[in-house]
Amino acid sequence: MRQYSADLTPPWKKPGPVPEVAAEPGLVVEEPGTGFCGAVIRCEAGTVTLEDRFGKHRVFPLEPRGFLLEGRVVTLVRPASGPARPTRTASGSVAVPGARARVARAGRIYVEGRHDAELVEKVWGDDLRIEGVVVEYLEGVDDLPSIVADFAPGPDARLGVLVDHLVPGSKEWRIAEAVTSEHALVVGHPYIDIWEAVKPSSVGIEAWPRVPRGQDWKSGVCAALGWRVAHTGEAWQRILGSVRTYKDLEPELLGRVEELIDFVTESGGA
């Protein structure tokens, strides 16, 4: 008579060597048994407390092979006393504890508005300070030609620009084409506004509403979602507060920002 295995142990619990990772505050992991994903806020003897993007807390035991870090099974361990081990920045880069901000480069990254700048700072701020990259914002794409002319980008002062809703054939596209050069790079994402670059699931909605052409987009979104239309700034703080790491942003934005940082910091842009 054939014997069948009765081993019902989940794959992530089965024996085998996996990395041990210190449960430093801010480390984002997932408990695969429940699917709960959050950042470490506390690690005590035998347990770790996670906080998800909605501010909900859950306590889990520090079991071997008990968590997923960027999709890989790991064993969380209590951090050793003394200097903290490197974790991750909000952009996913390895954090450098105690690293000093670099003296600002001559090169710059411009984004199209204050909300864009705040989002870039929240996710890439640590990386930008280490690289010495300053982010400024435009009042409008129409001003871009004069800004580029005044900046006079060159080998030691590269200029990167992020533009909202950059689609072929548009006015923004033509302006971008006109100012792009060896030392000036203009890239864009397909979203009408930077709000849309935040994943709806991170904000707690099913999808970003469709707003009829000719209507103010932010006000239309607030109306459709039942948010206070007269307080788009309040709505933005709600959206920005839902962003904890790069995982809360759409890939179309992630790739463009990383491209600009690489362009400004690559050899010749120092």
PDB file of C-alpha atoms in Angstrom:
ATOM      1  CA  MET A   1       0.000   0.000   0.000  1.00  0.00           C
ATOM      2  CA  ARG A   2       1.471   3.358  -1.039  1.00  0.00           C
ATOM      3  CA  GLN A   3       2.290   5.724   1.771  1.00  0.00           C
ATOM      4  CA  TYR A   4       1.528   9.433   1.323  1.00  0.00           C
ATOM      5  CA  SER A   5       3.275  12.196   3.167  1.00  0.00           C
ATOM      6  CA  ALA A   6       1.166  14.006   5.734  1.00  0.00           C
ATOM      7  CA  ASP A   7       3.574  16.957   5.865  1.00  0.00           C
ATOM      8  CA  LEU A   8       1.346  20.011   5.657  1.00  0.00           C
ATOM      9  CA  THR A   9       4.093  22.449   6.611  1.00  0.00           C
ATOM     10  CA  PRO A  10       3.878  25.614   4.461  1.00  0.00           C
ATOM     11  CA  PRO A  11       6.845  25.993   2.066  1.00  0.00           C
ATOM     12  CA  TRP A  12       8.178  29.055   3.890  1.00  0.00           C
ATOM     13  CA  LYS A  13       8.287  27.091   7.181  1.00  0.00           C
ATOM     14  CA  LYS A  14      10.195  24.071   5.853  1.00  0.00           C
ATOM     15  CA  PRO A  15      13.797  23.632   7.040  1.00  0.00           C
ATOM     16  CA  GLY A  16      16.618  25.062   5.009  1.00  0.00           C
ATOM     17  CA  PRO A  17      19.186  27.841   5.206  1.00  0.00           C
ATOM     18  CA  VAL A  18      17.750  31.322   4.760  1.00  0.00           C
ATOM     19  CA  PRO A  19      19.259  34.729   5.528  1.00  0.00           C
ATOM     20  CA  GLU A  20      18.918  36.182   8.995  1.00  0.00           C
ATOM     21  CA  VAL A  21      17.863  39.834   8.908  1.00  0.00           C
ATOM     22  CA  ALA A  22      17.852  42.216  11.850  1.00  0.00           C
ATOM     23  CA  ALA A  23      14.359  43.557  12.528  1.00  0.00           C
ATOM     24  CA  GLU A  24      15.440  47.191  12.441  1.00  0.00           C
ATOM     25  CA  PRO A  25      12.743  49.894  12.627  1.00  0.00           C
ATOM     26  CA  GLY A  26      11.447  50.764   9.169  1.00  0.00           C
ATOM     27  CA  LEU A  27      12.245  47.402   7.568  1.00  0.00           C
ATOM     28  CA  VAL A  28       9.260  46.380   5.407  1.00  0.00           C
ATOM     29  CA  VAL A  29       8.390  42.664   5.474  1.00  0.00           C
ATOM     30  CA  GLU A  30       5.401  40.386   4.916  1.00  0.00           C
ATOM     31  CA  GLU A  31       4.098  37.639   7.168  1.00  0.00           C
ATOM     32  CA  PRO A  32       3.102  35.079   4.503  1.00  0.00           C
ATOM     33  CA  GLY A  33       0.625  33.149   6.629  1.00  0.00           C
ATOM     34  CA  THR A  34      -1.667  36.170   6.934  1.00  0.00           C
ATOM     35  CA  GLY A  35      -0.425  38.297   4.037  1.00  0.00           C
ATOM     36  CA  PHE A  36       0.097  41.187   6.455  1.00  0.00           C
ATOM     37  CA  CYS A  37       2.750  43.569   5.108  1.00  0.00           C
ATOM     38  CA  GLY A  38       4.210  46.378   7.162  1.00  0.00           C
ATOM     39  CA  ALA A  39       7.205  48.187   8.559  1.00  0.00           C
ATOM     40  CA  VAL A  40       8.922  47.105  11.755  1.00  0.00           C
ATOM     41  CA  ILE A  41       8.148  49.535  14.561  1.00  0.00           C
ATOM     42  CA  ARG A  42       9.223  47.446  17.549  1.00  0.00           C
ATOM     43  CA  CYS A  43      11.174  44.266  18.221  1.00  0.00           C
ATOM     44  CA  GLU A  44      11.080  42.694  21.670  1.00  0.00           C
ATOM     45  CA  ALA A  45      12.101  39.340  23.064  1.00  0.00           C
ATOM     46  CA  GLY A  46      10.473  36.790  20.783  1.00  0.00           C
ATOM     47  CA  THR A  47       8.117  39.133  18.918  1.00  0.00           C
ATOM     48  CA  VAL A  48       8.093  41.838  16.271  1.00  0.00           C
ATOM     49  CA  THR A  49       5.422  44.516  15.755  1.00  0.00           C
ATOM     50  CA  LEU A  50       4.582  45.599  12.193  1.00  0.00           C
ATOM     51  CA  GLU A  51       2.605  48.626  11.042  1.00  0.00           C
ATOM     52  CA  ASP A  52       0.860  48.558   7.668  1.00  0.00           C
ATOM     53  CA  ARG A  53       0.196  51.546   5.403  1.00  0.00           C
ATOM     54  CA  PHE A  54      -3.133  52.173   7.117  1.00  0.00           C
ATOM     55  CA  GLY A  55      -1.495  52.443  10.550  1.00  0.00           C
ATOM     56  CA  LYS A  56      -2.742  49.039  11.738  1.00  0.00           C
ATOM     57  CA  HIS A  57      -0.398  47.149  14.083  1.00  0.00           C
ATOM     58  CA  ARG A  58       0.110  43.382  14.288  1.00  0.00           C
ATOM     59  CA  VAL A  59       2.431  41.427  16.556  1.00  0.00           C
ATOM     60  CA  PHE A  60       4.116  38.265  15.226  1.00  0.00           C
ATOM     61  CA  PRO A  61       6.498  35.735  16.789  1.00  0.00           C
ATOM     62  CA  LEU A  62      10.108  35.753  15.613  1.00  0.00           C
ATOM     63  CA  GLU A  63      10.011  32.273  14.123  1.00  0.00           C
ATOM     64  CA  PRO A  64      12.611  30.806  11.757  1.00  0.00           C
ATOM     65  CA  ARG A  65      11.725  31.381   8.089  1.00  0.00           C
ATOM     66  CA  GLY A  66       8.773  33.421   9.298  1.00  0.00           C
ATOM     67  CA  PHE A  67       8.779  36.405   6.926  1.00  0.00           C
ATOM     68  CA  LEU A  68       9.228  37.531   3.339  1.00  0.00           C
ATOM     69  CA  LEU A  69      11.595  40.371   2.476  1.00  0.00           C
ATOM     70  CA  GLU A  70      11.136  41.575  -1.123  1.00  0.00           C
ATOM     71  CA  GLY A  71       9.618  38.167  -1.899  1.00  0.00           C
ATOM     72  CA  ARG A  72      12.409  36.096  -0.308  1.00  0.00           C
ATOM     73  CA  VAL A  73      12.024  33.966   2.802  1.00  0.00           C
ATOM     74  CA  VAL A  74      14.062  35.299   5.729  1.00  0.00           C
ATOM     75  CA  THR A  75      14.408  34.791   9.456  1.00  0.00           C
ATOM     76  CA  LEU A  76      13.953  37.984  11.405  1.00  0.00           C
ATOM     77  CA  VAL A  77      16.169  38.313  14.459  1.00  0.00           C
ATOM     78  CA  ARG A  78      16.268  40.865  17.235  1.00  0.00           C
ATOM     79  CA  PRO A  79      18.764  43.630  16.392  1.00  0.00           C
ATOM     80  CA  ALA A  80      22.030  43.413  18.246  1.00  0.00           C
ATOM     81  CA  SER A  81      22.893  46.260  20.560  1.00  0.00           C
ATOM     82  CA  GLY A  82      25.284  48.774  19.084  1.00  0.00           C
ATOM     83  CA  PRO A  83      25.346  50.238  15.572  1.00  0.00           C
ATOM     84  CA  ALA A  84      22.287  49.340  13.526  1.00  0.00           C
ATOM     85  CA  ARG A  85      22.711  47.084  10.541  1.00  0.00           C
ATOM     86  CA  PRO A  86      21.887  48.543   7.133  1.00  0.00           C
ATOM     87  CA  THR A  87      18.224  48.293   6.155  1.00  0.00           C
ATOM     88  CA  ARG A  88      16.490  49.896   3.193  1.00  0.00           C
ATOM     89  CA  THR A  89      15.549  53.416   2.310  1.00  0.00           C
ATOM     90  CA  ALA A  90      12.042  54.173   1.070  1.00  0.00           C
ATOM     91  CA  SER A  91      13.362  53.871  -2.493  1.00  0.00           C
ATOM     92  CA  GLY A  92      14.605  50.326  -1.835  1.00  0.00           C
ATOM     93  CA  SER A  93      18.297  51.248  -1.705  1.00  0.00           C
ATOM     94  CA  VAL A  94      20.515  49.895   1.057  1.00  0.00           C
ATOM     95  CA  ALA A  95      20.526  52.491   3.830  1.00  0.00           C
ATOM     96  CA  VAL A  96      23.859  53.869   5.027  1.00  0.00           C
ATOM     97  CA  PRO A  97      23.484  54.629   8.747  1.00  0.00           C
ATOM     98  CA  GLY A  98      25.257  57.798   9.795  1.00  0.00           C
ATOM     99  CA  ALA A  99      26.072  58.808   6.233  1.00  0.00           C
ATOM    100  CA  ARG A 100      26.473  62.544   5.804  1.00  0.00           C
ATOM    101  CA  ALA A 101      24.758  64.456   3.064  1.00  0.00           C
ATOM    102  CA  ARG A 102      27.086  65.230   0.203  1.00  0.00           C
ATOM    103  CA  VAL A 103      27.794  68.831  -0.715  1.00  0.00           C
ATOM    104  CA  ALA A 104      25.195  69.746  -3.343  1.00  0.00           C
ATOM    105  CA  ARG A 105      26.146  69.065  -6.938  1.00  0.00           C
ATOM    106  CA  ALA A 106      25.951  71.715  -9.573  1.00  0.00           C
ATOM    107  CA  GLY A 107      23.439  69.492 -11.352  1.00  0.00           C
ATOM    108  CA  ARG A 108      19.751  69.647 -10.469  1.00  0.00           C
ATOM    109  CA  ILE A 109      16.495  67.773 -10.921  1.00  0.00           C
ATOM    110  CA  TYR A 110      13.385  69.817 -11.643  1.00  0.00           C
ATOM    111  CA  VAL A 111       9.861  68.489 -11.178  1.00  0.00           C
ATOM    112  CA  GLU A 112       6.611  70.082 -12.276  1.00  0.00           C
ATOM    113  CA  GLY A 113       5.060  71.046  -8.959  1.00  0.00           C
ATOM    114  CA  ARG A 114       5.242  71.088  -5.178  1.00  0.00           C
ATOM    115  CA  HIS A 115       3.373  67.794  -4.815  1.00  0.00           C
ATOM    116  CA  ASP A 116       5.836  66.120  -7.198  1.00  0.00           C
ATOM    117  CA  ALA A 117       8.750  67.472  -5.149  1.00  0.00           C
ATOM    118  CA  GLU A 118       7.229  66.264  -1.869  1.00  0.00           C
ATOM    119  CA  LEU A 119       6.650  62.768  -3.250  1.00  0.00           C
ATOM    120  CA  VAL A 120      10.182  62.526  -4.649  1.00  0.00           C
ATOM    121  CA  GLU A 121      11.582  63.728  -1.316  1.00  0.00           C
ATOM    122  CA  LYS A 122       9.573  61.176   0.663  1.00  0.00           C
ATOM    123  CA  VAL A 123      10.683  58.181  -1.399  1.00  0.00           C
ATOM    124  CA  TRP A 124      14.133  59.198  -2.673  1.00  0.00           C
ATOM    125  CA  GLY A 125      15.153  61.845  -0.126  1.00  0.00           C
ATOM    126  CA  ASP A 126      17.801  59.738   1.628  1.00  0.00           C
ATOM    127  CA  ASP A 127      19.395  58.754  -1.679  1.00  0.00           C
ATOM    128  CA  LEU A 128      19.349  62.310  -3.007  1.00  0.00           C
ATOM    129  CA  ARG A 129      21.049  63.721   0.085  1.00  0.00           C
ATOM    130  CA  ILE A 130      23.810  61.117  -0.073  1.00  0.00           C
ATOM    131  CA  GLU A 131      24.314  61.890  -3.775  1.00  0.00           C
ATOM    132  CA  GLY A 132      24.120  65.647  -3.216  1.00  0.00           C
ATOM    133  CA  VAL A 133      21.241  66.134  -5.664  1.00  0.00           C
ATOM    134  CA  VAL A 134      18.878  69.061  -5.129  1.00  0.00           C
ATOM    135  CA  VAL A 135      15.269  68.856  -6.362  1.00  0.00           C
ATOM    136  CA  GLU A 136      13.416  72.038  -7.330  1.00  0.00           C
ATOM    137  CA  TYR A 137      10.007  72.512  -8.899  1.00  0.00           C
ATOM    138  CA  LEU A 138       8.715  74.403 -11.895  1.00  0.00           C
ATOM    139  CA  GLU A 139       5.635  76.574 -11.909  1.00  0.00           C
ATOM    140  CA  GLY A 140       4.812  75.223 -15.367  1.00  0.00           C
ATOM    141  CA  VAL A 141       6.345  73.512 -18.370  1.00  0.00           C
ATOM    142  CA  ASP A 142       5.992  76.715 -20.402  1.00  0.00           C
ATOM    143  CA  ASP A 143       8.851  78.155 -18.326  1.00  0.00           C
ATOM    144  CA  LEU A 144      11.160  75.246 -19.080  1.00  0.00           C
ATOM    145  CA  PRO A 145      13.032  76.748 -22.081  1.00  0.00           C
ATOM    146  CA  SER A 146      14.027  79.851 -20.132  1.00  0.00           C
ATOM    147  CA  ILE A 147      14.985  77.780 -17.063  1.00  0.00           C
ATOM    148  CA  VAL A 148      17.208  75.529 -19.140  1.00  0.00           C
ATOM    149  CA  ALA A 149      18.792  78.539 -20.882  1.00  0.00           C
ATOM    150  CA  ASP A 150      19.529  80.225 -17.548  1.00  0.00           C
ATOM    151  CA  PHE A 151      20.857  77.008 -16.018  1.00  0.00           C
ATOM    152  CA  ALA A 152      23.176  76.363 -18.998  1.00  0.00           C
ATOM    153  CA  PRO A 153      23.667  72.622 -18.401  1.00  0.00           C
ATOM    154  CA  GLY A 154      27.097  71.180 -19.112  1.00  0.00           C
ATOM    155  CA  PRO A 155      29.346  68.183 -18.305  1.00  0.00           C
ATOM    156  CA  ASP A 156      29.725  69.248 -14.656  1.00  0.00           C
ATOM    157  CA  ALA A 157      26.193  70.557 -14.215  1.00  0.00           C
ATOM    158  CA  ARG A 158      23.620  68.208 -15.661  1.00  0.00           C
ATOM    159  CA  LEU A 159      19.942  68.985 -15.588  1.00  0.00           C
ATOM    160  CA  GLY A 160      17.134  66.429 -15.259  1.00  0.00           C
ATOM    161  CA  VAL A 161      13.444  67.311 -15.576  1.00  0.00           C
ATOM    162  CA  LEU A 162      10.339  65.270 -14.707  1.00  0.00           C
ATOM    163  CA  VAL A 163       7.149  66.317 -16.513  1.00  0.00           C
ATOM    164  CA  ASP A 164       3.565  65.250 -15.786  1.00  0.00           C
ATOM    165  CA  HIS A 165       1.434  63.669 -18.525  1.00  0.00           C
ATOM    166  CA  LEU A 166       4.178  63.638 -21.149  1.00  0.00           C
ATOM    167  CA  VAL A 167       2.579  62.063 -24.211  1.00  0.00           C
ATOM    168  CA  PRO A 168       3.826  62.159 -27.826  1.00  0.00           C
ATOM    169  CA  GLY A 169       2.539  65.075 -29.870  1.00  0.00           C
ATOM    170  CA  SER A 170       1.459  67.205 -26.916  1.00  0.00           C
ATOM    171  CA  LYS A 171       2.648  70.744 -26.215  1.00  0.00           C
ATOM    172  CA  GLU A 172       4.685  69.384 -23.298  1.00  0.00           C
ATOM    173  CA  TRP A 173       6.278  66.836 -25.599  1.00  0.00           C
ATOM    174  CA  ARG A 174       7.372  69.501 -28.087  1.00  0.00           C
ATOM    175  CA  ILE A 175       8.867  71.668 -25.339  1.00  0.00           C
ATOM    176  CA  ALA A 176      10.720  68.664 -23.913  1.00  0.00           C
ATOM    177  CA  GLU A 177      12.112  67.765 -27.325  1.00  0.00           C
ATOM    178  CA  ALA A 178      13.301  71.331 -27.843  1.00  0.00           C
ATOM    179  CA  VAL A 179      15.337  71.557 -24.616  1.00  0.00           C
ATOM    180  CA  THR A 180      16.721  67.999 -24.440  1.00  0.00           C
ATOM    181  CA  SER A 181      20.442  67.787 -25.078  1.00  0.00           C
ATOM    182  CA  GLU A 182      23.536  65.824 -24.114  1.00  0.00           C
ATOM    183  CA  HIS A 183      23.493  67.424 -20.671  1.00  0.00           C
ATOM    184  CA  ALA A 184      19.762  68.045 -20.210  1.00  0.00           C
ATOM    185  CA  LEU A 185      17.324  65.142 -19.960  1.00  0.00           C
ATOM    186  CA  VAL A 186      13.546  65.576 -19.873  1.00  0.00           C
ATOM    187  CA  VAL A 187      11.424  62.530 -19.066  1.00  0.00           C
ATOM    188  CA  GLY A 188       7.788  62.161 -18.123  1.00  0.00           C
ATOM    189  CA  HIS A 189       5.149  59.837 -16.786  1.00  0.00           C
ATOM    190  CA  PRO A 190       1.730  59.239 -18.410  1.00  0.00           C
ATOM    191  CA  TYR A 191      -0.384  60.426 -15.484  1.00  0.00           C
ATOM    192  CA  ILE A 192      -2.456  63.609 -15.600  1.00  0.00           C
ATOM    193  CA  ASP A 193      -1.214  64.507 -12.121  1.00  0.00           C
ATOM    194  CA  ILE A 194       1.352  63.054  -9.726  1.00  0.00           C
ATOM    195  CA  TRP A 195      -1.557  61.870  -7.534  1.00  0.00           C
ATOM    196  CA  GLU A 196      -2.220  59.142 -10.088  1.00  0.00           C
ATOM    197  CA  ALA A 197       1.330  57.826  -9.740  1.00  0.00           C
ATOM    198  CA  VAL A 198       0.399  56.536  -6.268  1.00  0.00           C
ATOM    199  CA  LYS A 199      -1.171  53.082  -6.484  1.00  0.00           C
ATOM    200  CA  PRO A 200      -4.918  53.199  -5.748  1.00  0.00           C
ATOM    201  CA  SER A 201      -4.583  50.229  -3.399  1.00  0.00           C
ATOM    202  CA  SER A 202      -2.102  52.183  -1.284  1.00  0.00           C
ATOM    203  CA  VAL A 203      -4.589  55.041  -0.935  1.00  0.00           C
ATOM    204  CA  GLY A 204      -7.405  52.619  -0.122  1.00  0.00           C
ATOM    205  CA  ILE A 205      -9.453  53.131  -3.296  1.00  0.00           C
ATOM    206  CA  GLU A 206     -10.279  50.792  -6.174  1.00  0.00           C
ATOM    207  CA  ALA A 207      -9.088  53.128  -8.912  1.00  0.00           C
ATOM    208  CA  TRP A 208      -8.465  56.782  -9.657  1.00  0.00           C
ATOM    209  CA  PRO A 209     -11.721  58.320 -10.938  1.00  0.00           C
ATOM    210  CA  ARG A 210     -12.071  59.474 -14.539  1.00  0.00           C
ATOM    211  CA  VAL A 211     -12.582  63.227 -14.674  1.00  0.00           C
ATOM    212  CA  PRO A 212     -14.228  64.798 -17.764  1.00  0.00           C
ATOM    213  CA  ARG A 213     -11.984  66.970 -19.906  1.00  0.00           C
ATOM    214  CA  GLY A 214     -12.231  70.631 -19.092  1.00  0.00           C
ATOM    215  CA  GLN A 215     -12.910  69.993 -15.405  1.00  0.00           C
ATOM    216  CA  ASP A 216     -10.255  70.617 -12.761  1.00  0.00           C
ATOM    217  CA  TRP A 217      -8.767  67.179 -12.244  1.00  0.00           C
ATOM    218  CA  LYS A 218      -7.984  67.390  -8.526  1.00  0.00           C
ATOM    219  CA  SER A 219     -11.397  68.808  -7.670  1.00  0.00           C
ATOM    220  CA  GLY A 220     -13.072  66.172  -9.838  1.00  0.00           C
ATOM    221  CA  VAL A 221     -11.192  63.393  -8.067  1.00  0.00           C
ATOM    222  CA  CYS A 222     -12.147  64.732  -4.651  1.00  0.00           C
ATOM    223  CA  ALA A 223     -15.801  64.993  -5.678  1.00  0.00           C
ATOM    224  CA  ALA A 224     -15.887  61.455  -7.059  1.00  0.00           C
ATOM    225  CA  LEU A 225     -14.253  60.010  -3.946  1.00  0.00           C
ATOM    226  CA  GLY A 226     -16.413  61.974  -1.520  1.00  0.00           C
ATOM    227  CA  TRP A 227     -13.482  64.029  -0.267  1.00  0.00           C
ATOM    228  CA  ARG A 228     -13.822  67.723   0.493  1.00  0.00           C
ATOM    229  CA  VAL A 229     -13.544  69.424  -2.907  1.00  0.00           C
ATOM    230  CA  ALA A 230     -12.407  72.742  -1.468  1.00  0.00           C
ATOM    231  CA  HIS A 231      -9.470  71.093   0.298  1.00  0.00           C
ATOM    232  CA  THR A 232      -7.256  69.520  -2.353  1.00  0.00           C
ATOM    233  CA  GLY A 233      -4.239  70.227  -0.147  1.00  0.00           C
ATOM    234  CA  GLU A 234      -5.819  68.111   2.571  1.00  0.00           C
ATOM    235  CA  ALA A 235      -6.480  65.382   0.008  1.00  0.00           C
ATOM    236  CA  TRP A 236      -2.832  65.454  -1.066  1.00  0.00           C
ATOM    237  CA  GLN A 237      -1.649  65.022   2.527  1.00  0.00           C
ATOM    238  CA  ARG A 238      -3.923  61.993   2.759  1.00  0.00           C
ATOM    239  CA  ILE A 239      -2.397  60.565  -0.416  1.00  0.00           C
ATOM    240  CA  LEU A 240       1.187  61.395   0.539  1.00  0.00           C
ATOM    241  CA  GLY A 241       0.646  59.866   3.974  1.00  0.00           C
ATOM    242  CA  SER A 242      -0.275  56.564   2.330  1.00  0.00           C
ATOM    243  CA  VAL A 243       3.138  56.330   0.645  1.00  0.00           C
ATOM    244  CA  ARG A 244       5.737  54.490   2.717  1.00  0.00           C
ATOM    245  CA  THR A 245       8.085  52.985   0.139  1.00  0.00           C
ATOM    246  CA  TYR A 246       8.616  52.734  -3.609  1.00  0.00           C
ATOM    247  CA  LYS A 247       6.181  49.800  -3.594  1.00  0.00           C
ATOM    248  CA  ASP A 248       3.332  52.279  -3.181  1.00  0.00           C
ATOM    249  CA  LEU A 249       4.173  53.969  -6.510  1.00  0.00           C
ATOM    250  CA  GLU A 250       3.481  52.963 -10.105  1.00  0.00           C
ATOM    251  CA  PRO A 251       6.447  51.590 -12.091  1.00  0.00           C
ATOM    252  CA  GLU A 252       6.032  54.302 -14.751  1.00  0.00           C
ATOM    253  CA  LEU A 253       7.072  56.908 -12.180  1.00  0.00           C
ATOM    254  CA  LEU A 254       9.727  54.811 -10.454  1.00  0.00           C
ATOM    255  CA  GLY A 255      11.648  54.222 -13.653  1.00  0.00           C
ATOM    256  CA  ARG A 256      11.635  57.866 -14.675  1.00  0.00           C
ATOM    257  CA  VAL A 257      12.899  59.192 -11.338  1.00  0.00           C
ATOM    258  CA  GLU A 258      15.650  56.557 -11.175  1.00  0.00           C
ATOM    259  CA  GLU A 259      16.632  57.480 -14.728  1.00  0.00           C
ATOM    260  CA  LEU A 260      16.977  61.150 -13.778  1.00  0.00           C
ATOM    261  CA  ILE A 261      19.037  60.405 -10.666  1.00  0.00           C
ATOM    262  CA  ASP A 262      21.384  58.202 -12.706  1.00  0.00           C
ATOM    263  CA  PHE A 263      21.698  60.869 -15.385  1.00  0.00           C
ATOM    264  CA  VAL A 264      22.550  63.680 -12.969  1.00  0.00           C
ATOM    265  CA  THR A 265      24.988  61.596 -10.894  1.00  0.00           C
ATOM    266  CA  GLU A 266      26.788  59.608 -13.565  1.00  0.00           C
ATOM    267  CA  SER A 267      30.377  60.404 -14.471  1.00  0.00           C
ATOM    268  CA  GLY A 268      30.617  63.936 -15.710  1.00  0.00           C
ATOM    269  CA  GLY A 269      27.705  65.133 -13.586  1.00  0.00           C
ATOM    270  CA  ALA A 270      29.645  65.528 -10.324  1.00  0.00           C
TER     271      ALA A 270
END
